[in-house]
XYZ file of C-alpha atoms in Angstrom:
777
model
C 0.000 0.000 0.000
C 1.320 3.456 -0.887
C 2.237 5.812 1.900
C -0.441 8.329 0.884
C -3.193 5.795 1.607
C -1.549 4.687 4.854
C -1.179 8.319 5.927
C -4.856 9.043 5.247
C -5.959 5.875 7.008
C -3.927 6.669 10.136
C -5.243 10.223 10.471
C -7.423 11.164 13.410
C -10.620 12.113 11.512
C -11.263 15.230 13.619
C -7.666 16.446 13.094
C -7.508 15.997 9.332
C -6.996 19.697 8.644
C -4.093 19.853 11.121
C -2.035 17.206 9.317
C 0.540 17.901 6.661
C -1.099 18.328 3.254
C 0.694 15.379 1.710
C -1.456 15.204 -1.418
C -1.106 18.954 -1.959
C 2.670 18.663 -1.801
C 2.554 15.785 -4.270
C 0.607 17.983 -6.692
C 3.378 20.606 -6.545
C 5.946 17.882 -7.208
C 3.938 16.775 -10.227
C 4.192 20.301 -11.619
C 7.944 20.226 -11.112
C 8.179 16.842 -12.811
C 6.034 18.041 -15.721
C 8.278 21.040 -16.218
C 11.404 18.885 -16.053
C 9.909 16.537 -18.631
C 9.048 19.404 -20.988
C 12.535 20.800 -20.494
C 14.103 17.503 -21.552
C 11.893 17.452 -24.623
C 13.110 20.887 -25.689
C 16.674 19.845 -25.046
C 16.321 16.872 -27.395
C 16.332 19.268 -30.374
C 19.864 20.274 -29.536
C 21.382 16.793 -29.597
C 23.987 17.702 -32.136
C 25.292 20.666 -30.136
C 25.457 18.542 -26.975
C 27.316 15.808 -28.828
C 29.861 18.317 -30.088
C 30.294 19.770 -26.597
C 30.777 16.267 -25.200
C 33.409 15.526 -27.835
C 35.296 18.716 -27.007
C 35.152 17.931 -23.344
C 36.804 14.575 -23.824
C 39.284 16.058 -26.273
C 40.575 18.480 -23.674
C 39.401 21.495 -25.701
C 37.329 22.793 -22.787
C 38.407 23.180 -19.210
C 36.111 22.720 -16.182
C 37.555 23.882 -12.865
C 37.107 21.477 -9.955
C 35.541 22.517 -6.686
C 37.769 22.502 -3.701
C 37.077 20.030 -0.950
C 36.503 22.974 1.377
C 33.990 24.658 -0.903
C 31.115 23.325 1.213
C 28.409 20.724 0.859
C 26.438 21.099 -2.327
C 23.063 20.747 -0.536
C 23.928 23.872 1.491
C 23.778 25.739 -1.785
C 20.191 24.567 -2.507
C 18.189 25.823 0.474
C 18.695 27.957 3.528
C 16.212 27.689 6.400
C 15.752 30.690 8.693
C 13.927 30.790 12.004
C 11.614 33.705 12.682
C 10.441 34.458 16.215
C 6.766 35.344 16.561
C 5.038 36.586 19.726
C 8.264 36.065 21.618
C 7.800 32.283 21.869
C 6.514 30.679 18.704
C 9.033 29.815 16.018
C 8.243 30.030 12.323
C 10.412 28.534 9.632
C 11.164 30.197 6.290
C 13.142 28.404 3.588
C 15.010 30.342 0.906
C 15.523 28.445 -2.332
C 18.932 29.517 -3.593
C 18.465 28.192 -7.140
C 15.373 30.191 -8.074
C 17.328 32.015 -10.788
C 17.563 28.759 -12.704
C 14.959 27.866 -15.263
C 11.873 26.464 -13.500
C 13.122 27.559 -10.097
C 9.801 29.249 -9.272
C 8.119 25.828 -9.014
C 10.677 24.587 -6.498
C 10.455 27.851 -4.574
C 6.681 27.332 -4.331
C 7.296 23.793 -3.088
C 9.425 24.932 -0.170
C 7.030 27.776 0.616
C 4.165 25.311 0.996
C 6.401 22.926 2.886
C 7.151 25.676 5.416
C 3.459 26.454 5.765
C 2.752 22.819 6.561
C 5.602 22.595 9.057
C 4.466 25.748 10.864
C 0.863 24.535 10.888
C 1.798 21.149 12.319
C 4.055 22.685 14.962
C 1.390 25.181 16.040
C -1.247 22.479 16.423
C 1.139 20.193 18.268
C 2.218 23.009 20.601
C -1.387 23.826 21.473
C -2.245 20.194 22.145
C 0.838 19.619 24.284
C -0.083 22.679 26.325
C -3.589 21.262 26.796
C -2.392 17.850 27.960
C 0.109 19.386 30.394
C -2.649 21.487 31.938
C -4.890 18.444 32.104
C -2.092 16.435 33.722
C -1.821 19.049 36.474
C -5.590 18.825 37.061
C -5.409 15.049 37.227
C -2.701 15.331 39.886
C -5.061 17.356 42.036
C -7.804 14.815 41.414
C -5.476 12.043 42.580
C -4.590 14.023 45.718
C -8.282 14.269 46.564
C -8.889 10.596 45.828
C -6.007 9.418 48.020
C -7.028 11.746 50.838
C -10.546 10.337 50.758
C -9.208 6.779 50.680
C -7.216 7.516 53.798
C -10.215 9.094 55.489
C -12.465 6.146 54.681
C -9.975 3.583 55.956
C -8.738 5.597 58.966
C -11.309 8.114 60.208
C -8.823 9.464 62.764
C -6.536 10.457 59.930
C -8.222 13.875 59.719
C -5.751 15.150 62.293
C -2.794 13.470 60.660
C -0.071 15.872 59.592
C 1.829 15.185 56.385
C 4.828 17.357 57.084
C 7.149 14.809 55.571
C 9.317 14.325 52.594
C 7.253 13.796 49.409
C 8.502 10.234 49.115
C 7.213 9.269 52.565
C 3.946 7.363 52.827
C 0.966 7.965 55.045
C 0.679 5.258 57.697
C -2.419 3.364 56.632
C -3.544 -0.210 56.289
C -0.732 -2.144 54.670
C -3.192 -4.137 52.597
C -3.874 -1.053 50.474
C -0.978 -0.958 48.058
C -2.596 1.575 45.795
C -2.021 4.479 48.184
C -0.135 7.618 47.334
C 0.801 10.366 49.759
C -1.726 13.178 49.341
C -0.433 16.689 49.247
C 2.515 15.794 47.022
C 1.012 17.338 43.933
C 2.627 16.687 40.576
C 4.854 13.882 41.870
C 3.248 11.329 39.593
C 2.685 13.151 36.345
C 4.088 16.638 35.941
C 7.356 17.026 37.873
C 8.356 13.457 38.590
C 7.361 9.927 39.511
C 7.167 8.244 42.880
C 9.311 5.139 43.008
C 7.302 3.473 45.769
C 5.583 0.252 44.687
C 7.190 0.451 41.224
C 9.584 -2.245 40.059
C 13.166 -1.065 40.353
C 14.010 -1.633 36.695
C 10.896 0.145 35.489
C 11.375 3.057 37.870
C 14.992 3.552 36.862
C 14.054 3.462 33.206
C 11.306 6.037 33.611
C 13.246 8.379 35.854
C 16.246 8.253 33.541
C 14.053 9.334 30.677
C 12.617 12.359 32.486
C 14.186 15.720 31.884
C 14.739 17.369 35.271
C 12.704 20.494 35.895
C 14.600 23.511 37.154
C 13.162 25.419 40.091
C 13.895 28.839 41.452
C 14.173 29.539 45.156
C 10.582 30.745 45.163
C 9.409 27.522 43.507
C 11.270 25.418 46.089
C 9.683 27.427 48.862
C 6.220 26.866 47.376
C 6.968 23.150 46.978
C 7.970 22.873 50.612
C 4.719 24.548 51.634
C 2.819 22.071 49.456
C 4.659 19.181 51.097
C 3.493 20.352 54.509
C -0.137 20.422 53.465
C -2.098 18.205 55.806
C -4.935 15.837 55.102
C -7.560 18.019 56.731
C -6.705 20.992 54.529
C -7.060 18.902 51.380
C -10.440 17.600 52.433
C -11.623 21.091 53.334
C -10.775 22.407 49.860
C -12.359 19.635 47.828
C -15.898 18.427 47.243
C -17.626 15.951 44.967
C -18.910 17.350 41.701
C -22.685 17.205 41.378
C -23.103 15.329 38.121
C -26.834 14.836 37.576
C -26.456 11.659 35.563
C -29.010 9.482 37.365
C -32.678 9.977 38.305
C -31.920 10.151 42.039
C -29.103 12.653 41.527
C -31.323 14.749 39.287
C -34.172 14.833 41.790
C -31.778 15.713 44.610
C -30.290 18.468 42.498
C -33.727 19.897 41.729
C -34.815 19.892 45.360
C -31.436 21.152 46.619
C -30.444 18.022 48.522
C -27.283 17.070 46.619
C -24.756 18.035 49.319
C -24.340 14.806 51.240
C -21.323 13.426 53.099
C -19.121 11.264 50.912
C -19.749 7.565 51.508
C -17.821 4.490 50.411
C -20.254 4.104 47.531
C -19.546 7.683 46.465
C -15.820 7.071 46.727
C -16.088 3.973 44.564
C -18.062 5.911 42.000
C -15.412 8.647 42.037
C -12.700 6.024 41.483
C -14.546 4.600 38.487
C -15.064 8.054 37.050
C -11.416 8.994 37.544
C -10.412 5.684 36.007
C -12.393 6.639 32.907
C -10.792 10.095 32.896
C -7.329 8.525 32.912
C -8.281 6.148 30.087
C -9.499 9.010 27.888
C -6.427 11.065 28.723
C -4.180 8.152 27.791
C -5.935 7.721 24.438
C -5.449 11.414 23.760
C -1.717 11.092 24.447
C -1.437 8.037 22.196
C -3.129 9.793 19.292
C -0.982 12.874 19.819
C 2.140 10.723 19.696
C 0.905 9.026 16.535
C 0.123 12.452 15.058
C 3.728 13.505 15.604
C 5.151 10.293 14.162
C 2.993 10.271 11.021
C 3.752 13.906 10.210
C 7.477 13.381 10.635
C 7.250 10.401 8.331
C 5.263 12.439 5.801
C 7.915 15.180 5.724
C 10.610 12.572 5.206
C 8.699 10.873 2.379
C 7.913 14.097 0.544
C 11.539 15.258 0.716
C 12.720 11.948 -0.746
C 10.260 12.388 -3.582
C 11.586 15.903 -4.140
C 15.172 14.648 -4.334
C 14.154 12.018 -6.858
C 12.235 14.434 -9.090
C 14.393 17.577 -8.826
C 17.745 15.746 -8.620
C 18.833 17.975 -5.737
C 20.201 16.882 -2.334
C 18.157 19.033 0.043
C 16.488 16.372 2.149
C 19.129 16.030 4.864
C 19.349 19.763 5.447
C 15.582 20.285 5.713
C 14.956 17.193 7.824
C 17.462 18.512 10.364
C 15.179 21.516 10.783
C 12.119 19.271 11.085
C 13.808 17.058 13.657
C 14.867 20.091 15.691
C 11.390 21.629 15.548
C 8.848 21.120 18.312
C 7.155 18.140 16.685
C 10.489 16.369 16.222
C 12.254 17.260 19.454
C 9.511 17.548 22.076
C 9.334 14.578 24.421
C 6.587 15.708 26.821
C 4.007 13.351 25.349
C 6.235 10.285 25.691
C 7.058 11.118 29.285
C 3.413 11.738 30.116
C 2.466 8.411 28.546
C 4.901 6.580 30.781
C 3.766 8.494 33.848
C 0.098 7.837 33.172
C 0.851 4.135 32.771
C 2.687 4.019 36.108
C -0.040 6.016 37.879
C -2.868 3.953 36.434
C -1.230 0.606 37.179
C -0.365 1.685 40.685
C -3.679 3.244 41.730
C -6.347 1.546 39.599
C -5.137 -2.009 39.000
C -3.436 -2.844 42.323
C 0.003 -2.853 40.753
C -0.931 -5.429 38.101
C 0.640 -3.964 34.990
C -0.894 -6.499 32.619
C -4.429 -5.717 33.758
C -3.758 -1.998 33.796
C -2.367 -1.927 30.275
C -5.271 -4.048 29.085
C -7.608 -1.268 30.238
C -5.469 1.511 28.791
C -4.832 -0.243 25.463
C -7.942 -2.184 24.451
C -7.453 -4.595 21.589
C -8.415 -3.439 18.126
C -11.371 -5.331 16.775
C -10.541 -7.778 13.989
C -12.707 -8.534 11.011
C -13.718 -12.179 11.031
C -14.317 -14.152 7.859
C -17.059 -16.226 9.428
C -19.139 -13.070 9.911
C -18.983 -12.417 6.175
C -19.764 -16.052 5.393
C -22.817 -16.279 7.625
C -24.052 -12.886 6.453
C -24.091 -14.141 2.889
C -25.573 -17.462 3.959
C -28.438 -15.848 5.888
C -29.042 -13.376 3.056
C -29.466 -16.218 0.579
C -31.726 -18.084 2.996
C -33.869 -14.961 3.495
C -34.360 -14.510 -0.240
C -35.213 -18.188 -0.652
C -37.722 -18.015 2.214
C -39.408 -14.928 0.742
C -39.875 -16.792 -2.529
C -41.168 -19.823 -0.623
C -43.749 -17.702 1.236
C -44.993 -16.136 -2.011
C -45.280 -19.531 -3.690
C -47.039 -20.951 -0.649
C -49.676 -18.210 -0.692
C -50.161 -18.484 -4.457
C -50.205 -22.276 -4.608
C -52.764 -22.594 -1.821
C -54.703 -19.580 -3.196
C -55.166 -18.241 0.309
C -56.270 -14.777 -0.807
C -59.087 -16.249 -2.938
C -60.649 -18.144 -0.042
C -63.250 -16.701 2.295
C -61.004 -16.601 5.314
C -57.921 -15.402 3.382
C -58.356 -11.654 3.803
C -59.263 -11.943 7.460
C -56.353 -14.300 8.103
C -53.804 -11.983 6.450
C -55.294 -8.975 8.276
C -54.605 -10.796 11.544
C -51.194 -12.241 10.743
C -49.502 -9.314 8.931
C -49.641 -6.836 11.872
C -48.076 -9.474 14.121
C -45.146 -10.180 11.827
C -44.758 -6.601 10.558
C -43.042 -5.767 13.864
C -40.072 -7.921 12.858
C -40.087 -6.446 9.369
C -39.741 -2.924 10.793
C -36.894 -3.986 13.077
C -35.054 -5.829 10.296
C -35.376 -2.873 7.898
C -34.129 -0.478 10.565
C -31.090 -2.669 11.209
C -30.360 -2.927 7.489
C -30.433 0.866 7.201
C -28.118 1.129 10.201
C -25.744 -1.370 8.582
C -25.703 0.707 5.380
C -25.064 3.850 7.425
C -22.056 2.263 9.139
C -20.656 1.247 5.756
C -20.883 4.783 4.368
C -19.688 6.373 7.610
C -16.561 4.267 7.390
C -16.142 4.946 3.699
C -16.262 8.715 4.184
C -14.317 8.558 7.489
C -17.080 9.721 9.804
C -15.874 8.847 13.303
C -19.157 7.316 14.449
C -17.524 5.278 17.218
C -16.354 8.456 18.961
C -19.623 10.317 18.327
C -21.701 7.507 19.834
C -19.189 6.883 22.615
C -18.603 3.208 21.833
C -15.826 1.550 23.775
C -12.895 0.718 21.524
C -12.992 -2.861 20.327
C -16.685 -3.387 21.117
C -18.331 -1.366 18.345
C -20.220 -3.285 15.665
C -19.229 -2.977 12.040
C -21.642 -3.068 9.142
C -20.961 -6.778 8.634
C -21.975 -7.654 12.198
C -25.157 -5.563 12.038
C -26.008 -7.075 8.665
C -25.422 -10.551 10.112
C -27.831 -9.924 13.009
C -30.502 -8.444 10.735
C -30.327 -11.279 8.195
C -30.311 -13.859 10.994
C -33.463 -12.298 12.456
C -34.997 -12.235 8.972
C -34.383 -15.960 8.535
C -35.947 -16.664 11.921
C -39.002 -14.492 11.154
C -39.593 -15.987 7.704
C -39.217 -19.534 9.018
C -41.831 -18.819 11.698
C -44.153 -17.171 9.165
C -43.829 -20.083 6.738
C -44.384 -22.553 9.572
C -47.454 -20.558 10.626
C -48.895 -20.799 7.109
C -48.165 -24.504 6.802
C -49.708 -25.403 10.180
C -52.768 -23.307 9.456
C -53.322 -24.988 6.105
C -52.873 -28.478 7.571
C -55.177 -27.656 10.456
C -57.939 -26.358 8.182
C -57.707 -29.425 5.940
C -58.677 -31.462 8.999
C -61.809 -29.297 9.434
C -60.495 -27.523 12.510
C -61.445 -23.874 12.174
C -59.559 -22.485 15.166
C -55.799 -22.666 15.594
C -54.249 -20.570 18.368
C -51.668 -18.097 16.990
C -48.785 -18.817 19.360
C -45.833 -18.779 16.953
C -45.518 -14.937 16.773
C -45.585 -14.766 20.559
C -42.839 -17.380 20.733
C -40.774 -15.392 18.243
C -41.129 -12.218 20.319
C -40.088 -14.171 23.413
C -36.953 -15.449 21.672
C -35.970 -11.958 20.497
C -36.487 -10.441 23.951
C -34.535 -13.259 25.576
C -31.589 -12.672 23.231
C -31.758 -8.910 23.817
C -31.669 -9.175 27.620
C -29.482 -12.284 27.824
C -26.789 -11.623 30.466
C -24.313 -14.083 28.964
C -21.464 -12.884 26.777
C -22.988 -14.043 23.494
C -24.340 -12.255 20.421
C -22.552 -8.938 21.041
C -23.440 -8.439 24.699
C -21.711 -5.058 25.048
C -23.669 -3.620 22.108
C -26.946 -5.059 23.409
C -26.380 -3.542 26.842
C -25.383 -0.218 25.279
C -28.682 -0.189 23.396
C -30.649 -1.151 26.530
C -28.934 1.582 28.548
C -29.660 4.235 25.920
C -33.262 3.035 25.636
C -33.671 3.218 29.397
C -32.257 6.752 29.386
C -34.812 7.710 26.736
C -37.676 6.227 28.729
C -36.537 7.990 31.909
C -36.079 11.378 30.234
C -35.445 13.976 31.575
C -34.044 12.336 34.717
C -30.831 11.298 32.928
C -28.282 13.592 31.382
C -28.983 13.720 27.646
C -26.108 12.497 25.471
C -25.965 12.127 21.711
C -26.738 8.368 21.684
C -29.808 9.055 23.821
C -31.429 11.704 21.647
C -30.245 9.966 18.480
C -32.101 6.825 19.603
C -35.050 9.004 20.608
C -35.247 10.382 17.073
C -35.220 6.847 15.700
C -38.043 5.828 18.035
C -40.204 8.545 16.471
C -39.873 6.643 13.188
C -40.954 3.376 14.813
C -44.421 4.411 15.993
C -46.026 1.601 14.043
C -43.628 -0.938 15.553
C -44.448 0.332 19.050
C -48.135 -0.025 18.223
C -47.398 -3.594 17.198
C -46.228 -4.245 20.763
C -49.535 -2.877 21.983
C -51.286 -5.212 19.544
C -49.353 -8.181 20.941
C -50.470 -7.283 24.473
C -54.103 -6.970 23.411
C -54.102 -9.965 21.073
C -52.615 -12.371 23.576
C -53.548 -10.672 26.848
C -57.274 -10.434 26.086
C -57.461 -13.849 24.434
C -58.136 -12.631 20.875
C -55.674 -15.197 19.531
C -57.992 -18.013 20.624
C -60.746 -16.682 18.352
C -58.305 -15.745 15.558
C -59.985 -12.333 15.400
C -58.433 -8.946 15.881
C -61.091 -6.886 17.628
C -58.718 -4.825 19.733
C -60.186 -1.544 18.457
C -63.477 -2.491 20.079
C -61.849 -2.106 23.500
C -61.842 1.432 24.927
C -58.605 0.888 26.822
C -56.837 -0.199 23.637
C -58.009 2.923 21.791
C -56.838 5.127 24.645
C -53.393 3.545 24.562
C -53.491 3.778 20.766
C -53.260 7.549 21.293
C -50.660 7.317 24.043
C -48.343 4.931 22.193
C -48.232 7.214 19.146
C -47.290 10.198 21.321
C -44.705 8.548 23.623
C -41.611 8.816 21.318
C -42.241 12.502 20.568
C -42.965 13.224 24.240
C -39.665 11.641 25.263
C -37.806 13.803 22.752
C -39.679 16.840 24.049
C -38.510 16.090 27.604
C -34.935 15.569 26.402
C -35.001 18.993 24.732
C -36.303 20.594 27.927
C -33.498 18.966 29.926
C -30.860 20.220 27.488
C -32.435 23.689 27.493
C -32.168 23.848 31.289
C -28.558 22.607 31.331
C -27.025 24.261 28.272
C -29.157 27.450 28.178
C -29.266 27.393 24.374
C -32.428 28.617 22.655
C -32.095 26.067 19.862
C -33.235 23.344 22.270
C -36.336 25.388 23.070
C -37.234 25.626 19.396
C -36.593 21.905 19.045
C -38.978 21.239 21.947
C -41.599 23.412 20.222
C -41.167 21.345 17.075
C -41.893 18.122 18.942
C -44.883 19.671 20.698
C -46.372 20.592 17.306
C -45.717 17.041 16.145
C -47.471 15.651 19.230
C -50.542 17.770 18.478
C -50.517 16.611 14.846
C -50.193 12.939 15.848
C -53.079 13.196 18.334
C -55.392 14.848 15.795
C -54.389 12.394 13.055
C -54.992 9.416 15.375
C -58.382 10.848 16.366
C -59.300 11.184 12.712
C -58.155 7.605 12.065
C -60.525 6.328 14.767
C -63.501 8.719 14.437
C -63.365 9.895 10.796
C -65.375 12.959 9.788
C -64.658 15.984 7.609
C -63.802 18.269 10.542
C -61.204 15.870 11.879
C -59.807 15.509 8.366
C -59.299 19.281 7.969
C -57.724 19.577 11.415
C -55.465 16.613 10.647
C -54.372 18.141 7.333
C -53.603 21.547 8.858
C -51.748 20.234 11.916
C -49.873 17.627 9.888
C -48.887 20.220 7.284
C -47.493 22.614 9.909
C -45.597 19.836 11.712
C -44.254 18.430 8.439
C -43.033 21.833 7.302
C -41.191 22.549 10.533
C -39.741 19.031 10.758
C -38.504 19.201 7.168
C -36.889 22.590 7.742
C -35.228 21.295 10.921
C -33.929 18.167 9.178
C -32.284 20.012 6.316
C -31.141 23.278 7.896
C -30.382 22.390 11.528
C -29.629 18.660 11.593
C -27.867 18.489 8.218
C -26.520 22.056 8.131
C -27.503 22.513 4.476
C -29.194 25.320 2.480
C -26.445 27.838 3.286
C -26.705 30.502 0.588
C -23.274 32.042 1.104
C -21.292 28.840 1.585
C -18.493 27.666 -0.678
C -20.940 25.104 -2.060
C -24.093 27.125 -2.864
C -27.192 26.005 -0.963
C -25.219 23.276 0.773
C -22.439 23.917 3.329
C -18.739 24.751 3.267
C -17.480 21.236 3.964
C -18.841 18.115 2.318
C -17.636 14.551 2.751
C -19.493 13.079 -0.223
C -17.720 14.306 -3.387
C -20.881 14.409 -5.510
C -22.997 17.462 -4.631
C -26.021 16.006 -6.384
C -26.288 13.450 -3.572
C -27.154 16.216 -1.092
C -29.794 17.776 -3.339
C -31.303 14.348 -4.006
C -31.346 13.621 -0.253
C -33.201 16.879 0.434
C -35.820 16.097 -2.211
C -36.278 12.521 -0.997
C -36.570 13.744 2.598
C -39.397 16.125 1.655
C -41.239 13.446 -0.335
C -40.971 10.831 2.410
C -41.908 13.371 5.070
C -45.310 13.886 3.440
C -45.791 10.249 2.404
C -47.625 9.352 5.620
C -50.281 11.990 4.799
C -51.700 9.270 2.558
C -53.465 8.026 5.685
C -55.151 11.412 6.055
C -56.011 12.034 2.420
C -57.247 8.469 1.883
C -56.359 8.067 -1.767
C -58.214 5.274 -3.502
C -55.713 2.427 -3.775
C -57.852 -0.591 -4.582
C -54.959 -2.975 -5.071
C -53.621 -2.538 -1.574
C -55.206 -3.291 1.737
C -55.184 -0.575 4.388
C -52.819 -2.591 6.587
C -50.439 -3.077 3.680
C -50.519 0.669 2.922
C -49.776 1.477 6.559
C -46.873 -0.986 6.585
C -45.403 0.416 3.363
C -45.612 3.992 4.616
C -43.983 2.943 7.892
C -41.162 1.300 5.924
C -40.678 4.493 3.901
C -40.392 6.456 7.146
C -37.689 4.039 8.341
C -35.817 4.512 5.064
C -36.105 8.297 5.464
C -34.733 8.033 8.991
C -31.801 5.979 7.716
C -30.955 8.680 5.142
C -31.340 11.335 7.819
C -28.957 9.448 10.112
C -26.073 9.530 7.644
C -26.197 13.268 7.028
C -26.939 14.035 10.693
C -23.785 12.263 11.828
C -21.795 13.738 8.953
C -22.733 17.227 10.145
C -21.868 16.308 13.750
C -18.510 14.946 12.597
C -17.710 18.116 10.657
C -18.556 20.209 13.714
C -16.073 18.110 15.690
C -13.482 18.556 12.936
C -13.917 22.334 13.045
C -13.196 22.311 16.783
C -10.545 19.512 16.621
C -12.752 17.632 19.096
C -11.596 14.015 18.984
C -12.230 12.948 22.581
C -15.267 12.868 24.779
C -15.123 15.108 27.823
C -15.425 13.130 31.044
C -16.276 15.291 34.084
C -13.843 15.101 36.977
C -15.250 13.651 40.201
C -13.721 16.294 42.505
C -13.820 20.055 42.589
C -11.259 22.300 44.330
C -12.300 25.714 45.570
C -10.306 28.504 47.202
C -10.919 30.200 50.493
C -12.203 33.245 48.624
C -14.995 31.130 47.184
C -15.908 29.973 50.676
C -16.085 33.576 51.895
C -18.365 34.479 49.021
C -20.649 31.580 49.819
C -20.776 32.697 53.438
């Protein structure tokens, strides 16, 4: 594989613009090569003159003076790199091409100008990120001080009066069984200024300490350090408190009623440890990607300079690469030292000194593509197609639709099995989305917050959907066969228990606690679903409201669950008749079920409005409230009919559809920007063909109004009402799948614009100064 493809593949998607423009530099080299080639072509016309000059040279008729050995290296005569100081700290590099007077020298001068721009850009980004991680490392030190102080307090309550006026390497006298302790009050001993050697293997400690560049301190710094060393346990505990993260229903209710300030318990301490463990893991991943960013850019500069030497036939690579190696990105070692320090701290405090277990948490294994997944996906796909054909032939051969009971039978059986059809179609759309997200490098795993190595690829999702399709079609075909055999024996009533058994199997697999069939993904889905149901008691994250939006497209599937409860709970399956609409309770819940998904999204918007104080969430809540009104009126018209209800349904549905369509295209997708670089789209596009975006907007509008067929009641004699409802529901699922791709693309581009490649994990502890206490008093 060529380096250009490897370089693009190894890029952090959100940092793409901060990398060296390798392809741009290759385009400049192509111009140089084209000019060189044209120059050789022109020179071919003067072959005779060159031959004569060559003959004279060998004949001794011309004399060429030799350069002295002390004349200097020839590559020093090609380029000269100067360093310019900016803002008193930042260095900029400017390369002067000394051969620009030669023919075609302007192309090579442009090459080095762009090369300098890339080097300065990379150094600036790297400097900013290193500054960020150093600041974050200092904050994590303070978090560790608080954690250790609380550990000591929990294990030894009398330790509040314990004075730590000791050398930083001394340990607090605590229970010897706790080997994960660190002396509190010795800030920055683990990560910023040095590493404690206690409880670290001697070889490892010597290796790490030898690699650390000593930090120079002034007399004032030493005095401040000595004061910090004398800080006692009680002072630390007085200046720290647990952050009130309202991420659970109980915490939210306590925060609303002002009862969140409680004494820290062992359960709270354990929760803080888990949260800080996650903070360290995210910080470590950030350091790893920053190190890889440095390495890949250095390699890119080296590769492009070798290409330049080959094309221009000039030896300038060694001279320029010296500058690159001496620049910040080539000489800075803060990231490597921080990586080692984080590893030591994490192993020591969060894995009881077990390095293997600690590194397993910090460096999760990359998920491998398995051939058996591809095989079974194809196998189940073929089986699904064969079963569909078998079902069609079964219905046609037995002429079920021509018999008296045929229409009634299909009206009963289709709503039961349509639930699985909606789920399968939704999973197929999700599988297609994952494929295109990967193809266009949308970092969906980071956006959704999947744990590395546990995310499902499009092959796995396709495998699950096709497997469920095979199971559903087998049950449907078995249902048809048993019904036909039963009727041939003059038995008119056959209990419909197969769909109920299928639902039971699916629910058992979904909630199965064993580590089979992608348990981590199943539990992630269950957790997000539970957060949606409990809105607004949980903090709203992107997976939660993304799933909430998808639930709004599965109203018919949710109604199918209600049908299952009525059909089997009220004994309708024994009579093989679906008379659920004759029950008042069912009709009441028929309204409620249609409103629930939109109501949950409304509550999520209210929660985000209260937390983030952004008006856009208020407008989004208004949009869902209008949709709720439209759904209620449309459902009332579906049950009661009448011209008045029809007009109200048309008006409310039209207003809701208009606002939803505008929100999809303008807010969620970020399109229809008149003054963007791509007219009526947006500045940045991942799909190279602009027509795709215009087609998606048109399709979104058409599918948004497709469900108004139920209100307008067009005369479609060839289709039964249930079939029409199912088709329209499938179109809504397809629309939601298209919406999902562009919604995540827009989210990804927003992350790229802010170089946001890591999720922000809140710290468990908060430090406050004495001035803050006085203000509170």
